[in-house]
Amino acid sequence: MFGWEFPPHISGGLGTACYGLTKSLTKENVEILFVVPKLFGGESLPRVDFIDAGKVPIKINQRKEIITQQIEIPGEERTEVEVSITTIEVESNLSPYRSTSYQSPVLHMESWSYTLEPTTSEVTTEVEVSDTFTHKFSGTYGPDLIEETKRYAEVAAALARELTFDIIHVHDWMTFPAGIAAQEASNKPLIVHVHSTEFDRSGENIDPRVYNIEKEGVEKSDHILAVSKWTKDILVSRYKIDADKISVAYNGIVPKDLKDLPAIPSIGSHVVTFLGRLTFQKGPFYFVEAARKVLEKFPDAHFIVAGSGDLFPQVVERVAQLRLSSRFHFTGFLKGDNIDKVWSVSSVYVMPSVSEPFGITPLEAIQAGVPVIVSNQSGVAEVMPHAIKVDFWETDVLADAICNVLAYESLSTTLKKNSLNEIKNITWDKVAKKIKNIYHELI
């Protein structure tokens, strides 16, 4: 199994999903080798062996030619001279339009210390030798991400040639090249697990490099897991994938005991929370616009924005332009107990995503006893019939929904009760059983 992140070192929902799924798969007696670009420490699960891609040796193939030439010099005995020539096969970034003079192998002459005379015979012996090196990985989503995915694929191919396994399971586009490389090296079936697409993350302004990686991954896979019908529809319409090749496997939630939730000082009785990355996909500006309208009816309301992302400066600037800074609290990226602390003071959680493949955070909010409002443009809306759902662009409707939850305690209580009943069936154990059956069908 290949994944770009794993708890406790995560940047979003992908790592959380990998943890929940692998934990439940082990309950189904599935043994897992989980390969991450870099192990930061603390990654641990029973029956899961973690592999740090940066510590996997990659072989460099070399071909050594040993040429023995017998030279006959008048008046002297026949002399044998041995010449060793090594050809090293390495990756090249050369342009395909270089002149032919650049296309011959690079030869390293280890010894050549005489002038050739006419020879009577020549014998050439080829010997295969090899050396190894390791790749370096940041294990993050930095500017070198595309290149890291290529190096990660080299590691995957090396592992696939050495290890014994039955199936390859990869999570999101960063790992698709690795999955394909492992598939080609081992001839084992490949499952690609699509947690989000480039259209979810970027709208119509997609990065063609990422799109092409995603398209190649879903095309070359033996089967595709989509986290929602929303995502499946995108794969069919935008990537032209046969719907029969795709199974919907909703995300789950890890049961959690919340009896002793850590508390923080209350900032008011009406607290509205946004928790997620501050990116186009998550719709933070719609949250800010709705907040402005909520404050017209609830001037004492406070708004928590928990998360980081490329739109962070612009969101802060927009709040300042609307003169709402005193009502907003920006926490930055949170995880673990700090998220639980936010839930402990939240009156309602809002997820106004523009395109959300699934959305685990609403489930976590419900588990913590917080009513939720989600966008219709999300996968989680498919499994929560009793949640309040709105179109992300309808900020008036969103503001009204928030106000209703704040104003009517009975509505808040009903939402919490019904939603808690719904998430009892949204478990990773249920998802793992389905995926294990798919494994057996492919093996």
Tab-separated table of C-alpha atoms in Angstrom:
chain	number	residue	atom	x	y	z
A	1	MET	CA	0.000	0.000	0.000
A	2	PHE	CA	1.350	3.417	-0.980
A	3	GLY	CA	0.293	6.624	0.797
A	4	TRP	CA	1.880	10.056	0.974
A	5	GLU	CA	1.113	10.639	4.663
A	6	PHE	CA	0.165	8.732	7.787
A	7	PRO	CA	-0.707	9.842	11.330
A	8	PRO	CA	0.532	11.357	13.485
A	9	HIS	CA	2.184	13.411	10.710
A	10	ILE	CA	-0.635	14.572	8.456
A	11	SER	CA	-1.753	17.678	6.612
A	12	GLY	CA	-5.377	16.780	5.994
A	13	GLY	CA	-7.986	14.078	5.611
A	14	LEU	CA	-5.909	11.760	3.399
A	15	GLY	CA	-3.672	10.623	6.245
A	16	THR	CA	-6.658	10.181	8.538
A	17	ALA	CA	-8.385	8.023	5.923
A	18	CYS	CA	-5.283	5.883	5.413
A	19	TYR	CA	-5.099	5.269	9.143
A	20	GLY	CA	-8.764	4.324	9.522
A	21	LEU	CA	-8.760	1.991	6.538
A	22	THR	CA	-5.499	0.180	7.322
A	23	LYS	CA	-6.503	-0.317	10.943
A	24	SER	CA	-9.788	-1.937	9.921
A	25	LEU	CA	-8.199	-4.007	7.143
A	26	THR	CA	-5.888	-5.601	9.703
A	27	LYS	CA	-8.997	-6.680	11.627
A	28	GLU	CA	-9.921	-8.571	8.450
A	29	ASN	CA	-6.563	-10.400	8.637
A	30	VAL	CA	-5.031	-8.349	5.831
A	31	GLU	CA	-1.291	-7.906	6.258
A	32	ILE	CA	-0.091	-4.538	4.988
A	33	LEU	CA	3.228	-3.103	3.878
A	34	PHE	CA	2.666	0.658	3.976
A	35	VAL	CA	5.177	2.717	2.015
A	36	VAL	CA	5.497	6.435	2.763
A	37	PRO	CA	8.027	8.851	1.245
A	38	LYS	CA	9.441	9.574	4.675
A	39	LEU	CA	8.869	8.230	8.170
A	40	PHE	CA	8.855	11.035	10.737
A	41	GLY	CA	8.404	8.768	13.758
A	42	GLY	CA	5.339	7.589	15.620
A	43	GLU	CA	3.721	5.791	12.682
A	44	SER	CA	2.497	2.540	14.166
A	45	LEU	CA	-0.277	-0.035	13.765
A	46	PRO	CA	-0.399	-3.743	14.645
A	47	ARG	CA	0.162	-5.986	11.587
A	48	VAL	CA	1.296	-3.050	9.482
A	49	ASP	CA	4.942	-2.807	8.438
A	50	PHE	CA	5.991	0.715	7.506
A	51	ILE	CA	8.636	1.319	4.864
A	52	ASP	CA	10.542	4.582	4.493
A	53	ALA	CA	11.021	5.145	0.756
A	54	GLY	CA	14.126	7.199	1.457
A	55	LYS	CA	15.865	4.145	2.899
A	56	VAL	CA	15.148	1.726	0.076
A	57	PRO	CA	18.287	0.986	-1.998
A	58	ILE	CA	17.959	1.543	-5.749
A	59	LYS	CA	20.267	-0.486	-7.958
A	60	ILE	CA	22.454	1.052	-10.655
A	61	ASN	CA	23.110	-1.532	-13.348
A	62	GLN	CA	26.585	-1.618	-14.829
A	63	ARG	CA	28.042	-3.688	-17.650
A	64	LYS	CA	31.795	-4.214	-17.493
A	65	GLU	CA	33.608	-5.356	-20.640
A	66	ILE	CA	36.990	-6.961	-20.108
A	67	ILE	CA	38.910	-7.010	-23.397
A	68	THR	CA	42.013	-9.176	-23.627
A	69	GLN	CA	44.154	-8.362	-26.644
A	70	GLN	CA	47.169	-10.389	-27.724
A	71	ILE	CA	49.766	-8.142	-29.348
A	72	GLU	CA	52.614	-9.418	-31.488
A	73	ILE	CA	55.700	-7.163	-31.570
A	74	PRO	CA	58.584	-8.165	-33.851
A	75	GLY	CA	61.451	-9.606	-31.865
A	76	GLU	CA	59.375	-9.887	-28.676
A	77	GLU	CA	57.207	-12.535	-27.112
A	78	ARG	CA	53.426	-12.210	-27.604
A	79	THR	CA	52.011	-9.887	-24.924
A	80	GLU	CA	48.550	-9.892	-23.349
A	81	VAL	CA	47.067	-6.541	-22.320
A	82	GLU	CA	43.775	-6.296	-20.401
A	83	VAL	CA	41.504	-3.270	-20.862
A	84	SER	CA	38.460	-2.709	-18.643
A	85	ILE	CA	35.545	-0.593	-19.934
A	86	THR	CA	32.493	0.032	-17.751
A	87	THR	CA	29.135	1.221	-19.153
A	88	ILE	CA	26.795	2.669	-16.524
A	89	GLU	CA	23.062	2.881	-17.229
A	90	VAL	CA	21.555	5.994	-15.639
A	91	GLU	CA	18.416	8.089	-16.143
A	92	SER	CA	18.830	11.019	-18.514
A	93	ASN	CA	17.036	14.312	-18.966
A	94	LEU	CA	18.545	14.820	-22.429
A	95	SER	CA	16.366	16.281	-25.144
A	96	PRO	CA	15.105	13.752	-27.687
A	97	TYR	CA	16.406	16.025	-30.457
A	98	ARG	CA	20.124	15.919	-29.575
A	99	SER	CA	22.491	15.165	-32.426
A	100	THR	CA	23.548	11.566	-32.975
A	101	SER	CA	27.048	12.318	-31.697
A	102	TYR	CA	25.576	12.544	-28.180
A	103	GLN	CA	23.700	9.259	-28.323
A	104	SER	CA	26.496	6.744	-27.833
A	105	PRO	CA	27.026	5.185	-24.377
A	106	VAL	CA	29.259	7.003	-21.939
A	107	LEU	CA	32.345	4.901	-21.337
A	108	HIS	CA	34.598	5.158	-18.323
A	109	MET	CA	38.076	3.986	-19.237
A	110	GLU	CA	39.580	2.391	-16.165
A	111	SER	CA	42.963	1.699	-17.836
A	112	TRP	CA	44.468	2.412	-21.238
A	113	SER	CA	48.198	2.840	-21.142
A	114	TYR	CA	49.650	1.695	-24.459
A	115	THR	CA	49.456	2.256	-28.181
A	116	LEU	CA	47.663	-0.477	-30.109
A	117	GLU	CA	49.584	-2.404	-32.696
A	118	PRO	CA	48.131	-4.982	-35.055
A	119	THR	CA	46.824	-7.865	-32.966
A	120	THR	CA	46.496	-11.501	-33.676
A	121	SER	CA	43.417	-12.122	-31.464
A	122	GLU	CA	40.957	-10.440	-29.149
A	123	VAL	CA	38.691	-11.937	-26.452
A	124	THR	CA	35.879	-9.921	-24.785
A	125	THR	CA	34.215	-10.964	-21.528
A	126	GLU	CA	31.109	-9.201	-20.150
A	127	VAL	CA	30.550	-9.070	-16.402
A	128	GLU	CA	27.396	-7.636	-14.763
A	129	VAL	CA	28.047	-5.547	-11.681
A	130	SER	CA	25.795	-3.234	-9.683
A	131	ASP	CA	25.826	-0.485	-7.120
A	132	THR	CA	23.042	1.123	-5.064
A	133	PHE	CA	21.880	4.545	-3.920
A	134	THR	CA	18.880	5.976	-2.078
A	135	HIS	CA	16.522	8.825	-2.935
A	136	LYS	CA	15.778	11.732	-0.629
A	137	PHE	CA	12.188	12.737	0.134
A	138	SER	CA	10.730	15.672	2.031
A	139	GLY	CA	7.528	13.753	2.740
A	140	THR	CA	5.558	16.980	2.248
A	141	TYR	CA	3.608	18.711	-0.522
A	142	GLY	CA	6.368	21.137	-1.485
A	143	PRO	CA	7.402	22.673	-4.817
A	144	ASP	CA	9.377	19.528	-5.742
A	145	LEU	CA	6.317	17.279	-5.401
A	146	ILE	CA	6.126	16.170	-9.033
A	147	GLU	CA	9.786	15.130	-9.033
A	148	GLU	CA	9.359	13.352	-5.705
A	149	THR	CA	6.509	11.280	-7.144
A	150	LYS	CA	8.868	10.129	-9.909
A	151	ARG	CA	11.533	9.103	-7.410
A	152	TYR	CA	8.851	7.435	-5.298
A	153	ALA	CA	7.883	5.374	-8.369
A	154	GLU	CA	11.490	4.154	-8.705
A	155	VAL	CA	11.354	2.978	-5.109
A	156	ALA	CA	8.038	1.243	-5.762
A	157	ALA	CA	9.488	-0.687	-8.690
A	158	ALA	CA	12.500	-1.743	-6.610
A	159	LEU	CA	10.280	-2.957	-3.780
A	160	ALA	CA	7.923	-4.778	-6.142
A	161	ARG	CA	10.829	-6.781	-7.541
A	162	GLU	CA	12.020	-7.842	-4.092
A	163	LEU	CA	8.906	-8.277	-1.920
A	164	THR	CA	6.151	-10.873	-1.878
A	165	PHE	CA	2.610	-9.487	-1.965
A	166	ASP	CA	-0.798	-10.056	-3.587
A	167	ILE	CA	-2.154	-6.652	-4.521
A	168	ILE	CA	-1.144	-2.989	-4.887
A	169	HIS	CA	-3.337	-0.293	-3.299
A	170	VAL	CA	-2.461	3.375	-3.822
A	171	HIS	CA	-4.004	6.540	-2.366
A	172	ASP	CA	-4.430	9.648	-4.548
A	173	TRP	CA	-2.412	10.979	-7.465
A	174	MET	CA	0.958	11.374	-5.705
A	175	THR	CA	1.148	7.580	-5.446
A	176	PHE	CA	-0.342	6.636	-8.836
A	177	PRO	CA	3.058	6.553	-10.660
A	178	ALA	CA	4.361	4.324	-7.859
A	179	GLY	CA	1.408	2.004	-8.264
A	180	ILE	CA	1.925	1.736	-12.010
A	181	ALA	CA	5.656	1.088	-11.545
A	182	ALA	CA	4.960	-1.658	-8.995
A	183	GLN	CA	2.296	-3.142	-11.250
A	184	GLU	CA	4.675	-3.300	-14.216
A	185	ALA	CA	7.477	-4.773	-12.104
A	186	SER	CA	5.341	-7.447	-10.449
A	187	ASN	CA	2.333	-8.026	-12.722
A	188	LYS	CA	0.126	-7.774	-9.631
A	189	PRO	CA	-3.343	-6.129	-9.733
A	190	LEU	CA	-3.499	-2.398	-9.015
A	191	ILE	CA	-6.260	-0.599	-7.108
A	192	VAL	CA	-6.232	3.191	-7.184
A	193	HIS	CA	-8.114	4.883	-4.360
A	194	VAL	CA	-9.356	8.324	-5.399
A	195	HIS	CA	-9.833	10.576	-2.382
A	196	SER	CA	-9.990	13.731	-4.512
A	197	THR	CA	-9.458	14.796	-8.118
A	198	GLU	CA	-7.688	17.765	-9.625
A	199	PHE	CA	-11.106	19.216	-10.474
A	200	ASP	CA	-12.067	19.100	-6.781
A	201	ARG	CA	-8.893	20.891	-5.763
A	202	SER	CA	-8.613	23.453	-8.557
A	203	GLY	CA	-11.969	23.803	-10.262
A	204	GLU	CA	-11.484	24.507	-13.947
A	205	ASN	CA	-7.929	25.833	-13.418
A	206	ILE	CA	-6.392	22.383	-13.288
A	207	ASP	CA	-2.700	21.570	-13.440
A	208	PRO	CA	-2.414	19.470	-16.631
A	209	ARG	CA	0.540	17.555	-15.193
A	210	VAL	CA	-1.513	16.352	-12.229
A	211	TYR	CA	-4.533	15.627	-14.418
A	212	ASN	CA	-2.424	13.477	-16.748
A	213	ILE	CA	-0.985	11.554	-13.793
A	214	GLU	CA	-4.495	10.945	-12.459
A	215	LYS	CA	-5.801	9.903	-15.871
A	216	GLU	CA	-2.963	7.441	-16.463
A	217	GLY	CA	-3.483	6.006	-12.983
A	218	VAL	CA	-7.203	5.366	-13.345
A	219	GLU	CA	-6.778	4.040	-16.880
A	220	LYS	CA	-4.017	1.557	-16.018
A	221	SER	CA	-5.585	0.400	-12.751
A	222	ASP	CA	-7.401	-2.903	-12.480
A	223	HIS	CA	-10.046	-1.314	-10.277
A	224	ILE	CA	-10.879	2.105	-8.826
A	225	LEU	CA	-12.213	3.017	-5.393
A	226	ALA	CA	-14.033	6.360	-5.211
A	227	VAL	CA	-14.891	7.874	-1.832
A	228	SER	CA	-18.380	8.935	-3.000
A	229	LYS	CA	-20.820	8.914	-5.900
A	230	TRP	CA	-19.845	12.559	-6.360
A	231	THR	CA	-16.261	11.464	-7.072
A	232	LYS	CA	-17.355	8.526	-9.216
A	233	ASP	CA	-19.403	10.862	-11.422
A	234	ILE	CA	-16.356	13.106	-11.908
A	235	LEU	CA	-14.217	10.112	-12.909
A	236	VAL	CA	-16.808	9.050	-15.471
A	237	SER	CA	-17.492	12.500	-16.934
A	238	ARG	CA	-14.039	14.124	-16.749
A	239	TYR	CA	-11.698	11.140	-17.077
A	240	LYS	CA	-13.913	9.006	-19.356
A	241	ILE	CA	-13.712	5.927	-17.127
A	242	ASP	CA	-16.215	3.092	-17.427
A	243	ALA	CA	-18.555	3.275	-14.422
A	244	ASP	CA	-18.363	-0.518	-13.981
A	245	LYS	CA	-14.663	-0.202	-13.165
A	246	ILE	CA	-15.416	2.031	-10.159
A	247	SER	CA	-16.701	1.019	-6.720
A	248	VAL	CA	-17.879	3.596	-4.207
A	249	ALA	CA	-16.203	3.092	-0.825
A	250	TYR	CA	-17.324	5.817	1.555
A	251	ASN	CA	-14.906	6.972	4.198
A	252	GLY	CA	-15.622	5.987	7.772
A	253	ILE	CA	-14.908	7.326	11.199
A	254	VAL	CA	-12.843	5.855	14.007
A	255	PRO	CA	-14.990	5.487	17.144
A	256	LYS	CA	-13.802	7.804	19.886
A	257	ASP	CA	-14.571	8.153	23.578
A	258	LEU	CA	-15.445	11.792	24.164
A	259	LYS	CA	-16.436	11.635	27.825
A	260	ASP	CA	-13.411	13.649	28.897
A	261	LEU	CA	-13.210	16.282	26.186
A	262	PRO	CA	-10.603	18.905	27.093
A	263	ALA	CA	-12.187	22.292	27.641
A	264	ILE	CA	-11.030	25.776	26.746
A	265	PRO	CA	-12.406	29.094	27.989
A	266	SER	CA	-15.671	29.881	26.233
A	267	ILE	CA	-15.675	32.773	23.780
A	268	GLY	CA	-19.461	33.036	23.757
A	269	SER	CA	-22.688	31.086	23.518
A	270	HIS	CA	-22.899	31.320	19.707
A	271	VAL	CA	-19.759	29.892	18.116
A	272	VAL	CA	-19.675	28.931	14.436
A	273	THR	CA	-16.716	26.825	13.265
A	274	PHE	CA	-14.973	26.276	9.958
A	275	LEU	CA	-12.314	23.539	10.112
A	276	GLY	CA	-10.388	22.686	6.968
A	277	ARG	CA	-7.711	23.834	4.566
A	278	LEU	CA	-8.027	27.413	3.399
A	279	THR	CA	-8.134	26.566	-0.292
A	280	PHE	CA	-10.501	27.105	-3.189
A	281	GLN	CA	-11.945	23.618	-2.704
A	282	LYS	CA	-13.129	24.262	0.869
A	283	GLY	CA	-15.023	27.502	0.138
A	284	PRO	CA	-13.730	29.698	3.006
A	285	PHE	CA	-14.894	32.940	1.368
A	286	TYR	CA	-18.490	31.669	1.376
A	287	PHE	CA	-18.127	31.067	5.108
A	288	VAL	CA	-16.956	34.671	5.619
A	289	GLU	CA	-19.833	36.085	3.549
A	290	ALA	CA	-22.359	34.000	5.470
A	291	ALA	CA	-20.800	35.135	8.755
A	292	ARG	CA	-21.329	38.779	7.825
A	293	LYS	CA	-25.038	38.069	7.388
A	294	VAL	CA	-25.294	35.994	10.579
A	295	LEU	CA	-23.868	38.902	12.588
A	296	GLU	CA	-26.804	41.051	11.528
A	297	LYS	CA	-29.053	38.777	13.614
A	298	PHE	CA	-26.520	37.506	16.161
A	299	PRO	CA	-24.065	40.354	16.800
A	300	ASP	CA	-22.533	38.371	19.693
A	301	ALA	CA	-21.585	35.413	17.449
A	302	HIS	CA	-17.968	34.315	17.090
A	303	PHE	CA	-16.414	32.489	14.160
A	304	ILE	CA	-13.509	30.064	14.458
A	305	VAL	CA	-11.446	29.411	11.334
A	306	ALA	CA	-9.228	26.400	12.040
A	307	GLY	CA	-6.845	25.557	9.239
A	308	SER	CA	-4.062	26.778	6.994
A	309	GLY	CA	-3.628	26.966	3.245
A	310	ASP	CA	-2.742	29.131	0.294
A	311	LEU	CA	-5.792	31.379	0.758
A	312	PHE	CA	-5.048	32.186	4.398
A	313	PRO	CA	-3.793	35.766	3.752
A	314	GLN	CA	-6.712	36.571	1.457
A	315	VAL	CA	-9.290	35.264	3.930
A	316	VAL	CA	-7.784	37.324	6.750
A	317	GLU	CA	-7.757	40.355	4.461
A	318	ARG	CA	-11.413	39.859	3.512
A	319	VAL	CA	-12.413	39.624	7.184
A	320	ALA	CA	-10.550	42.871	7.834
A	321	GLN	CA	-12.236	44.589	4.867
A	322	LEU	CA	-15.635	43.686	6.307
A	323	ARG	CA	-14.512	44.983	9.732
A	324	LEU	CA	-15.198	41.609	11.335
A	325	SER	CA	-11.786	40.950	12.850
A	326	SER	CA	-13.068	41.133	16.428
A	327	ARG	CA	-15.520	38.310	15.709
A	328	PHE	CA	-13.077	35.958	13.969
A	329	HIS	CA	-10.498	33.643	15.533
A	330	PHE	CA	-7.839	32.128	13.252
A	331	THR	CA	-6.121	29.135	14.860
A	332	GLY	CA	-3.947	27.816	12.033
A	333	PHE	CA	-3.646	24.086	11.380
A	334	LEU	CA	-4.891	21.893	14.234
A	335	LYS	CA	-4.841	18.192	15.018
A	336	GLY	CA	-5.533	15.798	17.860
A	337	ASP	CA	-6.699	17.216	21.167
A	338	ASN	CA	-6.647	20.761	19.826
A	339	ILE	CA	-9.462	19.870	17.429
A	340	ASP	CA	-11.415	18.361	20.304
A	341	LYS	CA	-10.994	21.620	22.209
A	342	VAL	CA	-12.545	23.521	19.326
A	343	TRP	CA	-15.485	21.120	19.218
A	344	SER	CA	-16.062	21.645	22.929
A	345	VAL	CA	-16.958	25.329	22.361
A	346	SER	CA	-18.660	25.050	18.949
A	347	SER	CA	-22.381	25.607	18.500
A	348	VAL	CA	-22.393	24.504	14.859
A	349	TYR	CA	-19.880	23.322	12.265
A	350	VAL	CA	-20.110	24.573	8.675
A	351	MET	CA	-18.521	22.919	5.616
A	352	PRO	CA	-19.259	25.142	2.579
A	353	SER	CA	-17.063	23.158	0.179
A	354	VAL	CA	-17.138	23.952	-3.522
A	355	SER	CA	-16.282	20.341	-4.383
A	356	GLU	CA	-15.747	17.868	-1.557
A	357	PRO	CA	-15.128	14.232	-2.544
A	358	PHE	CA	-16.241	13.100	0.891
A	359	GLY	CA	-15.479	15.136	4.015
A	360	ILE	CA	-14.526	13.311	7.206
A	361	THR	CA	-14.565	16.435	9.398
A	362	PRO	CA	-18.395	16.655	9.601
A	363	LEU	CA	-18.441	13.103	10.979
A	364	GLU	CA	-15.890	14.069	13.610
A	365	ALA	CA	-17.991	17.092	14.562
A	366	ILE	CA	-21.114	14.951	14.906
A	367	GLN	CA	-19.219	12.453	17.040
A	368	ALA	CA	-18.239	15.350	19.294
A	369	GLY	CA	-21.871	16.401	19.640
A	370	VAL	CA	-21.789	19.374	17.249
A	371	PRO	CA	-24.584	19.846	14.658
A	372	VAL	CA	-23.348	20.298	11.102
A	373	ILE	CA	-24.262	22.137	7.929
A	374	VAL	CA	-22.654	20.813	4.712
A	375	SER	CA	-22.744	21.742	1.066
A	376	ASN	CA	-24.706	19.711	-1.440
A	377	GLN	CA	-21.489	19.514	-3.430
A	378	SER	CA	-19.961	16.949	-1.063
A	379	GLY	CA	-19.778	13.199	-0.777
A	380	VAL	CA	-20.647	13.158	2.900
A	381	ALA	CA	-24.050	14.641	2.061
A	382	GLU	CA	-24.866	11.288	0.426
A	383	VAL	CA	-24.679	9.425	3.750
A	384	MET	CA	-26.283	12.049	6.015
A	385	PRO	CA	-29.961	12.434	5.142
A	386	HIS	CA	-30.740	14.394	8.323
A	387	ALA	CA	-27.973	16.973	8.035
A	388	ILE	CA	-28.745	20.495	6.846
A	389	LYS	CA	-27.486	20.767	3.265
A	390	VAL	CA	-27.134	23.901	1.134
A	391	ASP	CA	-25.551	24.871	-2.176
A	392	PHE	CA	-22.183	26.454	-1.392
A	393	TRP	CA	-22.849	29.659	-3.347
A	394	GLU	CA	-26.160	30.367	-1.570
A	395	THR	CA	-24.674	32.425	1.270
A	396	ASP	CA	-28.096	33.822	2.230
A	397	VAL	CA	-29.466	30.300	2.633
A	398	LEU	CA	-26.330	29.258	4.513
A	399	ALA	CA	-26.626	32.234	6.871
A	400	ASP	CA	-30.284	31.427	7.550
A	401	ALA	CA	-29.391	27.803	8.331
A	402	ILE	CA	-26.717	28.911	10.789
A	403	CYS	CA	-29.107	31.349	12.463
A	404	ASN	CA	-31.778	28.669	12.826
A	405	VAL	CA	-29.367	26.314	14.579
A	406	LEU	CA	-28.215	29.115	16.898
A	407	ALA	CA	-31.769	30.302	17.621
A	408	TYR	CA	-33.591	27.025	18.165
A	409	GLU	CA	-32.137	24.646	20.736
A	410	SER	CA	-34.687	21.980	19.738
A	411	LEU	CA	-33.400	22.027	16.149
A	412	SER	CA	-29.813	21.725	17.328
A	413	THR	CA	-30.711	18.806	19.593
A	414	THR	CA	-32.630	16.996	16.850
A	415	LEU	CA	-29.787	17.414	14.376
A	416	LYS	CA	-27.273	16.033	16.843
A	417	LYS	CA	-29.445	13.060	17.780
A	418	ASN	CA	-30.307	12.033	14.221
A	419	SER	CA	-26.782	12.509	12.956
A	420	LEU	CA	-25.301	10.434	15.775
A	421	ASN	CA	-27.593	7.575	14.769
A	422	GLU	CA	-26.515	7.916	11.135
A	423	ILE	CA	-22.777	7.738	11.757
A	424	LYS	CA	-23.130	4.437	13.627
A	425	ASN	CA	-23.235	2.794	10.187
A	426	ILE	CA	-20.437	4.916	8.681
A	427	THR	CA	-17.491	2.894	9.933
A	428	TRP	CA	-14.093	1.912	8.567
A	429	ASP	CA	-14.816	-1.690	9.535
A	430	LYS	CA	-17.708	-1.723	7.062
A	431	VAL	CA	-15.551	-0.153	4.354
A	432	ALA	CA	-12.707	-2.613	5.000
A	433	LYS	CA	-14.987	-5.630	4.508
A	434	LYS	CA	-16.082	-4.287	1.138
A	435	ILE	CA	-12.526	-3.567	0.016
A	436	LYS	CA	-11.289	-6.986	1.143
A	437	ASN	CA	-13.940	-8.591	-1.057
A	438	ILE	CA	-12.680	-6.532	-3.992
A	439	TYR	CA	-9.139	-7.707	-3.240
A	440	HIS	CA	-10.272	-11.333	-3.492
A	441	GLU	CA	-12.057	-10.680	-6.790
A	442	LEU	CA	-8.855	-9.283	-8.325
A	443	ILE	CA	-6.330	-11.795	-7.005
